[in-house]
Coordinates of N, CA and C in Angstrom, one line a residue:
M7 N -57.1 -55.5 39.5 CA -57.1 -54.4 38.6 C -56.4 -54.8 37.3
A8 N -56.9 -54.4 36.2 CA -56.3 -54.7 34.9 C -55.2 -53.7 34.6
S9 N -54.3 -54.0 33.7 CA -53.3 -53.0 33.3 C -53.9 -51.9 32.5
Y10 N -53.3 -50.7 32.7 CA -53.8 -49.6 32.0 C -53.5 -49.7 30.5
P11 N -54.6 -49.6 29.6 CA -54.4 -49.9 28.2 C -53.7 -48.8 27.4
N12 N -53.5 -47.6 27.9 CA -52.9 -46.5 27.1 C -51.8 -45.8 27.9
P13 N -50.7 -46.4 28.2 CA -49.6 -45.7 29.0 C -49.0 -44.5 28.3
S14 N -49.2 -44.4 27.0 CA -48.6 -43.3 26.2 C -49.1 -42.0 26.7
T15 N -50.3 -42.0 27.3 CA -50.9 -40.7 27.8 C -50.0 -40.1 28.8
F16 N -49.4 -40.9 29.7 CA -48.6 -40.4 30.8 C -47.1 -40.5 30.5
S17 N -46.7 -41.2 29.6 CA -45.2 -41.5 29.4 C -44.5 -40.2 29.0
T18 N -45.2 -39.3 28.4 CA -44.5 -38.0 27.9 C -44.4 -37.0 29.0
L19 N -45.0 -37.2 30.2 CA -45.0 -36.1 31.2 C -43.6 -35.9 31.8
F20 N -42.9 -36.9 32.2 CA -41.7 -36.7 32.9 C -40.5 -37.4 32.2
N21 N -40.8 -38.3 31.3 CA -39.8 -39.0 30.5 C -38.6 -39.5 31.3
G22 N -38.9 -40.1 32.5 CA -37.9 -40.5 33.4 C -37.8 -42.0 33.6
G23 N -38.5 -42.7 32.8 CA -38.4 -44.2 32.9 C -39.1 -44.8 34.1
F24 N -40.2 -44.1 34.5 CA -40.9 -44.6 35.7 C -42.2 -45.3 35.3
I25 N -42.4 -45.7 34.1 CA -43.6 -46.4 33.7 C -43.5 -47.8 34.3
A26 N -44.6 -48.2 35.0 CA -44.5 -49.6 35.6 C -44.6 -50.7 34.6
E27 N -43.6 -51.5 34.6 CA -43.5 -52.6 33.7 C -44.3 -53.8 34.1
H28 N -44.8 -53.8 35.3 CA -45.7 -54.8 35.9 C -46.4 -54.2 37.1
D29 N -47.4 -54.9 37.6 CA -48.2 -54.3 38.7 C -47.2 -54.1 39.9
R30 N -47.4 -53.0 40.6 CA -46.4 -52.6 41.7 C -47.2 -52.4 42.9
T31 N -46.6 -52.6 44.1 CA -47.1 -52.3 45.4 C -46.1 -51.5 46.1
L32 N -46.4 -50.2 46.4 CA -45.5 -49.2 46.9 C -45.9 -48.8 48.3
G33 N -45.0 -48.4 49.2 CA -45.3 -47.9 50.5 C -45.0 -46.4 50.6
L34 N -45.9 -45.6 51.1 CA -45.7 -44.2 51.3 C -45.7 -43.9 52.8
R35 N -44.7 -43.2 53.3 CA -44.6 -42.9 54.7 C -44.5 -41.4 54.8
C36 N -45.5 -40.8 55.5 CA -45.5 -39.3 55.7 C -45.1 -39.1 57.2
H37 N -43.9 -38.6 57.4 CA -43.3 -38.6 58.7 C -43.9 -37.6 59.6
D38 N -44.3 -36.4 59.1 CA -44.8 -35.4 60.0 C -46.2 -34.9 59.6
R39 N -46.9 -34.2 60.5 CA -48.2 -33.8 60.3 C -48.3 -32.6 59.4
H40 N -47.2 -31.9 59.2 CA -47.1 -30.7 58.3 C -46.7 -31.1 56.9
F41 N -46.4 -32.4 56.7 CA -46.2 -33.0 55.3 C -45.0 -32.4 54.6
R42 N -43.9 -32.2 55.4 CA -42.7 -31.7 54.8 C -41.6 -32.7 54.5
D43 N -41.9 -33.9 55.0 CA -40.8 -35.0 54.9 C -41.5 -36.3 54.7
A44 N -41.3 -37.0 53.6 CA -42.0 -38.2 53.3 C -41.1 -39.0 52.3
V45 N -41.3 -40.4 52.3 CA -40.6 -41.2 51.4 C -41.5 -42.3 50.8
V46 N -41.0 -42.9 49.7 CA -41.7 -43.9 49.0 C -40.8 -45.1 48.9
C47 N -41.3 -46.3 49.3 CA -40.5 -47.5 49.2 C -41.1 -48.5 48.3
D48 N -40.2 -49.4 47.8 CA -40.7 -50.5 46.8 C -41.2 -51.7 47.6
E49 N -41.5 -52.8 46.9 CA -42.0 -54.0 47.5 C -41.1 -54.6 48.6
N50 N -39.8 -54.3 48.5 CA -38.8 -54.9 49.4 C -38.4 -53.9 50.5
G51 N -39.1 -52.8 50.6 CA -38.8 -51.8 51.6 C -37.7 -50.9 51.3
V52 N -37.2 -50.9 50.0 CA -36.1 -50.1 49.6 C -36.6 -48.7 49.2
K53 N -36.0 -47.7 49.7 CA -36.5 -46.3 49.3 C -36.2 -46.0 47.9
I54 N -37.3 -45.5 47.2 CA -37.1 -45.2 45.7 C -37.3 -43.7 45.5
F55 N -38.1 -43.0 46.3 CA -38.3 -41.6 46.2 C -38.2 -40.9 47.5
D56 N -37.7 -39.7 47.5 CA -37.8 -38.8 48.6 C -38.8 -37.6 48.2
F57 N -39.5 -37.1 49.2 CA -40.5 -36.1 49.0 C -40.4 -35.1 50.1
N58 N -39.8 -33.9 49.8 CA -39.4 -32.9 50.8 C -39.9 -31.5 50.4
A59 N -40.1 -30.7 51.5 CA -40.6 -29.4 51.3 C -39.7 -28.4 51.9
K60 N -39.6 -27.2 51.2 CA -38.9 -26.1 51.8 C -39.8 -25.4 52.9
D61 N -39.2 -24.6 53.7 CA -40.0 -23.9 54.7 C -41.0 -23.0 54.1
I62 N -42.3 -23.1 54.6 CA -43.4 -22.4 54.0 C -43.2 -20.9 54.1
V63 N -42.5 -20.4 55.1 CA -42.4 -18.9 55.3 C -41.6 -18.2 54.2
I64 N -40.8 -18.9 53.4 CA -39.9 -18.2 52.5 C -40.7 -17.9 51.2
S65 N -41.9 -18.4 51.0 CA -42.6 -18.2 49.7 C -44.1 -18.3 50.0
W66 N -44.8 -17.7 49.0 CA -46.3 -17.8 49.0 C -46.7 -19.2 48.5
T67 N -45.7 -20.0 48.1 CA -46.0 -21.3 47.6 C -45.3 -22.3 48.4
L68 N -46.0 -23.4 48.8 CA -45.4 -24.5 49.5 C -45.0 -25.5 48.4
R69 N -43.8 -25.7 48.1 CA -43.3 -26.5 47.0 C -42.6 -27.8 47.6
R70 N -43.2 -28.9 47.2 CA -42.6 -30.2 47.6 C -42.0 -30.9 46.4
S71 N -40.8 -31.3 46.6 CA -40.0 -31.9 45.4 C -39.9 -33.4 45.5
L72 N -40.2 -34.1 44.4 CA -40.1 -35.6 44.4 C -38.7 -35.8 43.7
V73 N -37.9 -36.6 44.4 CA -36.5 -36.9 44.0 C -36.3 -38.4 43.9
D74 N -35.6 -38.8 42.9 CA -35.2 -40.2 42.7 C -34.1 -40.5 43.7
S75 N -34.4 -41.4 44.7 CA -33.4 -41.7 45.7 C -32.1 -42.2 45.2
A76 N -32.2 -43.0 44.2 CA -30.9 -43.7 43.7 C -30.0 -42.7 43.0
S77 N -30.5 -41.8 42.2 CA -29.7 -40.8 41.5 C -29.7 -39.4 42.0
N78 N -30.6 -39.2 43.0 CA -30.7 -37.8 43.6 C -31.2 -36.8 42.5
R79 N -31.9 -37.4 41.5 CA -32.4 -36.5 40.4 C -33.8 -35.9 40.7
H80 N -33.9 -34.6 40.6 CA -35.2 -34.0 40.8 C -36.1 -34.3 39.6
I81 N -37.3 -34.8 40.0 CA -38.3 -35.3 39.0 C -39.4 -34.3 38.8
L82 N -40.0 -33.8 39.9 CA -41.2 -32.9 39.7 C -41.4 -32.2 41.0
D83 N -42.3 -31.2 41.0 CA -42.7 -30.4 42.2 C -44.2 -30.4 42.3
L84 N -44.6 -30.6 43.5 CA -46.1 -30.4 43.8 C -46.2 -29.1 44.6
R85 N -46.9 -28.2 44.0 CA -47.1 -26.8 44.5 C -48.4 -26.6 45.1
H86 N -48.5 -25.9 46.2 CA -49.7 -25.6 46.9 C -49.6 -24.1 47.4
T87 N -50.3 -23.2 46.7 CA -50.2 -21.8 47.1 C -51.1 -21.5 48.3
K88 N -50.7 -20.4 49.0 CA -51.5 -20.0 50.2 C -52.9 -19.5 49.7
M89 N -52.9 -18.9 48.5 CA -54.1 -18.3 48.0 C -55.1 -19.4 47.4
G90 N -54.5 -20.5 46.9 CA -55.3 -21.6 46.3 C -55.6 -22.7 47.3
L91 N -56.5 -22.5 48.2 CA -56.7 -23.4 49.3 C -56.9 -24.9 48.9
K92 N -57.7 -25.0 47.8 CA -58.1 -26.4 47.4 C -57.5 -26.7 46.0
T93 N -56.4 -26.0 45.6 CA -55.8 -26.3 44.3 C -54.3 -26.5 44.4
W94 N -53.9 -27.5 43.7 CA -52.4 -27.9 43.7 C -52.0 -27.9 42.2
K95 N -50.7 -27.7 42.0 CA -50.1 -27.8 40.6 C -49.0 -28.8 40.7
L96 N -48.9 -29.5 39.6 CA -47.8 -30.5 39.4 C -46.9 -30.0 38.3
E97 N -45.6 -29.8 38.5 CA -44.7 -29.3 37.5 C -43.5 -30.2 37.3
D98 N -43.1 -30.3 36.1 CA -41.9 -31.1 35.8 C -40.6 -30.4 36.3
H99 N -39.5 -31.0 36.1 CA -38.2 -30.4 36.7 C -37.8 -29.1 36.0
Q100 N -38.4 -28.8 34.9 CA -38.2 -27.5 34.2 C -39.2 -26.4 34.6
G101 N -40.1 -26.8 35.5 CA -41.1 -25.8 35.9 C -42.4 -25.7 35.0
N102 N -42.5 -26.6 34.1 CA -43.7 -26.6 33.2 C -44.8 -27.3 33.9
Q103 N -46.0 -26.7 34.0 CA -47.2 -27.3 34.6 C -47.7 -28.5 33.8
V104 N -47.8 -29.6 34.4 CA -48.3 -30.8 33.7 C -49.6 -31.4 34.3
C105 N -50.0 -30.9 35.5 CA -51.2 -31.3 36.1 C -51.8 -30.2 36.9
K106 N -53.1 -30.1 37.0 CA -53.9 -29.3 37.9 C -54.7 -30.2 38.8
I107 N -54.6 -30.0 40.1 CA -55.2 -30.9 41.0 C -56.2 -30.1 41.9
Q108 N -57.5 -30.5 41.9 CA -58.5 -29.8 42.6 C -59.2 -30.6 43.6
D109 N -59.3 -30.2 44.8 CA -60.1 -30.8 45.9 C -61.5 -30.5 45.7
V110 N -62.4 -31.4 45.3 CA -63.8 -31.2 45.0 C -64.7 -31.9 46.0
T111 N -64.1 -32.2 47.2 CA -64.9 -32.9 48.2 C -66.2 -32.1 48.5
S112 N -67.3 -32.9 48.6 CA -68.6 -32.3 48.9 C -68.9 -32.4 50.4
G113 N -70.1 -32.0 50.7 CA -70.5 -32.0 52.1 C -70.6 -33.4 52.7
S114 N -70.5 -34.5 51.9 CA -70.5 -35.8 52.4 C -69.2 -36.1 53.2
G115 N -68.2 -35.4 52.9 CA -66.9 -35.6 53.6 C -66.0 -36.7 53.0
F116 N -66.5 -37.4 52.0 CA -65.7 -38.4 51.3 C -64.8 -37.7 50.3
T117 N -63.5 -37.9 50.5 CA -62.5 -37.1 49.8 C -62.7 -37.4 48.3
A118 N -62.7 -36.3 47.5 CA -62.8 -36.4 46.1 C -61.9 -35.3 45.4
V119 N -61.1 -35.8 44.5 CA -60.1 -35.0 43.9 C -60.1 -35.2 42.4
D120 N -60.2 -34.1 41.6 CA -60.1 -34.2 40.1 C -58.8 -33.7 39.6
V121 N -58.2 -34.4 38.7 CA -56.9 -34.1 38.2 C -57.0 -33.9 36.7
Q122 N -56.5 -32.7 36.2 CA -56.4 -32.5 34.8 C -54.9 -32.6 34.4
I123 N -54.7 -33.5 33.4 CA -53.3 -33.7 32.9 C -53.1 -32.9 31.7
M124 N -52.1 -32.0 31.7 CA -51.9 -31.0 30.7 C -50.7 -31.3 29.7
A125 N -50.8 -30.8 28.5 CA -49.7 -30.8 27.5 C -49.9 -29.6 26.7
N126 N -48.9 -28.7 26.7 CA -48.9 -27.5 25.9 C -50.1 -26.6 26.3
G127 N -50.4 -26.6 27.6 CA -51.5 -25.8 28.1 C -52.9 -26.3 27.9
S128 N -53.0 -27.5 27.3 CA -54.3 -28.1 27.0 C -54.5 -29.4 27.8
E129 N -55.7 -29.7 28.2 CA -56.0 -31.0 28.9 C -55.9 -32.1 27.9
I130 N -55.2 -33.2 28.3 CA -55.2 -34.4 27.4 C -55.8 -35.6 28.1
S131 N -56.0 -35.5 29.4 CA -56.6 -36.6 30.1 C -57.0 -36.2 31.5
A132 N -57.8 -37.0 32.1 CA -58.2 -36.7 33.5 C -58.2 -37.9 34.4
I133 N -57.9 -37.7 35.6 CA -58.0 -38.7 36.6 C -58.9 -38.3 37.7
Q134 N -59.8 -39.3 38.1 CA -60.7 -39.0 39.2 C -60.2 -39.8 40.4
I135 N -60.0 -39.1 41.6 CA -59.6 -39.8 42.8 C -60.7 -39.7 43.8
R136 N -61.2 -40.9 44.2 CA -62.4 -41.0 45.1 C -62.1 -41.9 46.3
S137 N -62.5 -41.4 47.5 CA -62.4 -42.3 48.7 C -63.8 -42.9 49.0
F138 N -63.7 -44.0 49.7 CA -64.9 -44.8 50.0 C -65.4 -44.6 51.4
D139 N -64.7 -43.8 52.2 CA -65.2 -43.4 53.5 C -64.6 -42.1 53.9
K140 N -65.1 -41.5 55.0 CA -64.7 -40.2 55.4 C -63.2 -40.2 55.9
A141 N -62.7 -41.3 56.3 CA -61.3 -41.4 56.8 C -60.4 -41.4 55.6
G142 N -60.9 -41.7 54.4 CA -60.1 -41.8 53.2 C -59.2 -43.1 53.3
S143 N -59.6 -44.1 54.0 CA -58.8 -45.3 54.2 C -58.7 -46.1 53.0
R144 N -59.6 -46.0 52.1 CA -59.5 -46.7 50.8 C -59.9 -45.8 49.7
T145 N -59.0 -45.6 48.7 CA -59.2 -44.6 47.6 C -58.8 -45.3 46.3
T146 N -59.6 -44.9 45.2 CA -59.2 -45.4 43.9 C -58.9 -44.2 43.0
F147 N -57.9 -44.4 42.1 CA -57.6 -43.4 41.0 C -58.2 -44.1 39.7
Q148 N -59.0 -43.3 39.0 CA -59.6 -43.9 37.8 C -59.4 -43.0 36.6
V149 N -59.2 -43.6 35.4 CA -59.1 -42.9 34.1 C -60.2 -43.6 33.2
D150 N -61.1 -42.8 32.7 CA -62.2 -43.3 31.9 C -62.9 -44.5 32.5
G151 N -63.1 -44.5 33.8 CA -63.8 -45.6 34.5 C -62.9 -46.8 34.8
V152 N -61.6 -46.7 34.4 CA -60.7 -47.8 34.7 C -59.8 -47.5 35.9
T153 N -59.8 -48.4 36.9 CA -59.0 -48.2 38.1 C -57.6 -48.5 37.8
I154 N -56.7 -47.4 38.0 CA -55.3 -47.6 37.8 C -54.5 -47.7 39.1
V155 N -55.1 -47.2 40.2 CA -54.4 -47.2 41.4 C -55.4 -47.4 42.5
E156 N -55.0 -48.2 43.5 CA -55.8 -48.3 44.8 C -54.8 -47.9 45.9
M157 N -55.3 -47.0 46.7 CA -54.5 -46.4 47.8 C -55.2 -46.7 49.1
T158 N -54.5 -47.3 50.0 CA -55.0 -47.8 51.3 C -54.3 -47.2 52.5
L159 N -55.0 -46.6 53.4 CA -54.3 -46.1 54.7 C -54.0 -47.3 55.5
T160 N -52.7 -47.4 55.9 CA -52.3 -48.6 56.7 C -51.9 -48.2 58.1
D161 N -51.6 -46.9 58.4 CA -51.3 -46.5 59.8 C -51.7 -45.0 59.9
N162 N -52.3 -44.6 61.0 CA -52.8 -43.3 61.2 C -52.5 -42.9 62.6
N163 N -51.5 -42.0 62.8 CA -51.1 -41.6 64.2 C -51.3 -40.1 64.4
D164 N -52.5 -39.7 64.8 CA -52.8 -38.3 65.0 C -52.4 -38.0 66.5
A165 N -51.1 -38.0 66.7 CA -50.6 -37.9 68.1 C -49.5 -36.8 68.2
S166 N -49.3 -36.4 69.4 CA -48.2 -35.4 69.7 C -46.8 -36.1 69.7
F167 N -45.8 -35.4 69.5 CA -44.4 -35.9 69.6 C -44.2 -37.2 68.8
L168 N -44.6 -37.1 67.5 CA -44.5 -38.3 66.6 C -43.0 -38.8 66.5
H169 N -42.1 -37.9 66.3 CA -40.7 -38.3 66.1 C -40.1 -39.0 67.4
K170 N -40.4 -38.4 68.6 CA -40.0 -38.9 69.8 C -40.5 -40.3 70.1
R171 N -41.7 -40.6 69.5 CA -42.4 -41.9 69.7 C -42.0 -42.8 68.6
G172 N -41.2 -42.4 67.6 CA -40.9 -43.2 66.5 C -42.0 -43.5 65.6
L173 N -43.0 -42.6 65.4 CA -44.2 -42.8 64.6 C -44.2 -42.0 63.4
D174 N -44.8 -42.5 62.3 CA -45.1 -41.7 61.2 C -46.5 -41.1 61.4
R175 N -46.8 -39.9 60.8 CA -48.1 -39.4 60.8 C -49.1 -40.3 60.2
T176 N -48.8 -40.7 58.9 CA -49.6 -41.7 58.2 C -48.7 -42.5 57.3
T177 N -49.2 -43.8 57.1 CA -48.5 -44.6 56.0 C -49.6 -45.2 55.1
W178 N -49.2 -45.4 53.9 CA -50.2 -45.8 52.9 C -49.6 -46.9 52.0
R179 N -50.5 -47.8 51.5 CA -50.1 -48.8 50.5 C -50.7 -48.3 49.2
L180 N -49.8 -48.3 48.1 CA -50.2 -47.9 46.8 C -50.1 -49.0 45.8
E181 N -51.2 -49.5 45.3 CA -51.2 -50.6 44.3 C -51.4 -50.0 42.9
V182 N -50.3 -50.1 42.1 CA -50.3 -49.4 40.8 C -50.3 -50.5 39.7
V183 N -51.1 -50.3 38.7 CA -51.2 -51.3 37.6 C -50.1 -51.1 36.6
K184 N -49.8 -52.1 35.8 CA -48.9 -52.0 34.7 C -49.2 -50.9 33.8
G185 N -48.2 -50.2 33.3 CA -48.4 -49.2 32.2 C -48.7 -47.8 32.7
V186 N -48.6 -47.6 34.1 CA -48.9 -46.3 34.7 C -47.6 -45.6 35.1
D187 N -47.5 -44.3 35.0 CA -46.3 -43.6 35.4 C -46.3 -43.5 37.0
I188 N -45.3 -44.2 37.6 CA -45.2 -44.3 39.0 C -45.0 -42.9 39.6
A189 N -44.1 -42.1 39.1 CA -43.8 -40.8 39.6 C -45.1 -39.9 39.6
L190 N -45.9 -40.0 38.6 CA -47.1 -39.2 38.5 C -48.1 -39.6 39.6
V191 N -48.4 -40.9 39.7 CA -49.4 -41.3 40.7 C -48.9 -41.2 42.2
V192 N -47.6 -41.3 42.4 CA -47.0 -41.0 43.7 C -47.3 -39.6 44.1
A193 N -47.0 -38.6 43.2 CA -47.3 -37.2 43.5 C -48.7 -37.0 43.8
L194 N -49.6 -37.6 43.0 CA -51.0 -37.4 43.2 C -51.5 -38.1 44.6
A195 N -50.8 -39.2 44.9 CA -51.1 -39.8 46.2 C -50.7 -38.9 47.4
F196 N -49.6 -38.2 47.2 CA -49.2 -37.3 48.3 C -50.2 -36.1 48.4
A197 N -50.7 -35.6 47.3 CA -51.7 -34.6 47.3 C -52.9 -35.1 48.1
H198 N -53.4 -36.3 47.8 CA -54.5 -36.9 48.5 C -54.2 -37.0 50.0
A199 N -53.0 -37.5 50.3 CA -52.7 -37.6 51.7 C -52.6 -36.3 52.4
E200 N -52.2 -35.2 51.7 CA -52.2 -33.9 52.3 C -53.6 -33.4 52.7
I201 N -54.5 -33.7 51.8 CA -55.9 -33.3 52.0 C -56.4 -34.1 53.2
S202 N -56.1 -35.3 53.4 CA -56.5 -36.1 54.5 C -55.8 -35.6 55.8
H203 N -54.6 -35.2 55.7 CA -53.9 -34.6 56.9 C -54.6 -33.3 57.3
A204 N -54.8 -32.4 56.3 CA -55.3 -31.1 56.6 C -56.6 -31.1 57.3
W205 N -57.5 -32.0 56.9 CA -58.9 -32.1 57.4 C -59.1 -33.2 58.5
R206 N -57.9 -33.8 58.8 CA -58.0 -34.9 59.8 C -59.1 -35.9 59.5
R207 N -59.2 -36.3 58.2 CA -60.2 -37.3 57.8 C -59.7 -38.7 58.2

């Protein structure tokens, strides 16, 4: 994959210093099947982000927060409402919507997600997330036909008593090109993983 030629499109979203200065390979671990506890690790296995959810019964919205593990700083929220079955929202730490995420999977079963990146209520860019099989084991994120992320399923445990067995529900490898906002694509990767969890693809 080539480096993304226009990182300024994404750099204003969170302003947190998460633009990749070189190609990165990250690991995503989704601990439970309900997707309430997950982590992101760097190339050396060091945790860089936590991704946790509050109990779904306290709100009509399931809100998952991405937190910088080093500073414990809240970066963004991924929101999924009970009424919007196939729609997610991405908000910055001030609650401003910066992305709209739509599951547009067709009858073929190959996971397809469209992302609208927003600024001041208007779309400024779009990302297309497409899987190459029904299991979603290999997925690309593209902007204007350029692949900026490759996401690969590395472990899939659809089993009972995951924690007692010391298993994660799923784990993923995320290859991110230079110039891309890591926090943004990590949140989008979690949205894709949730779709895969929900439909057992």
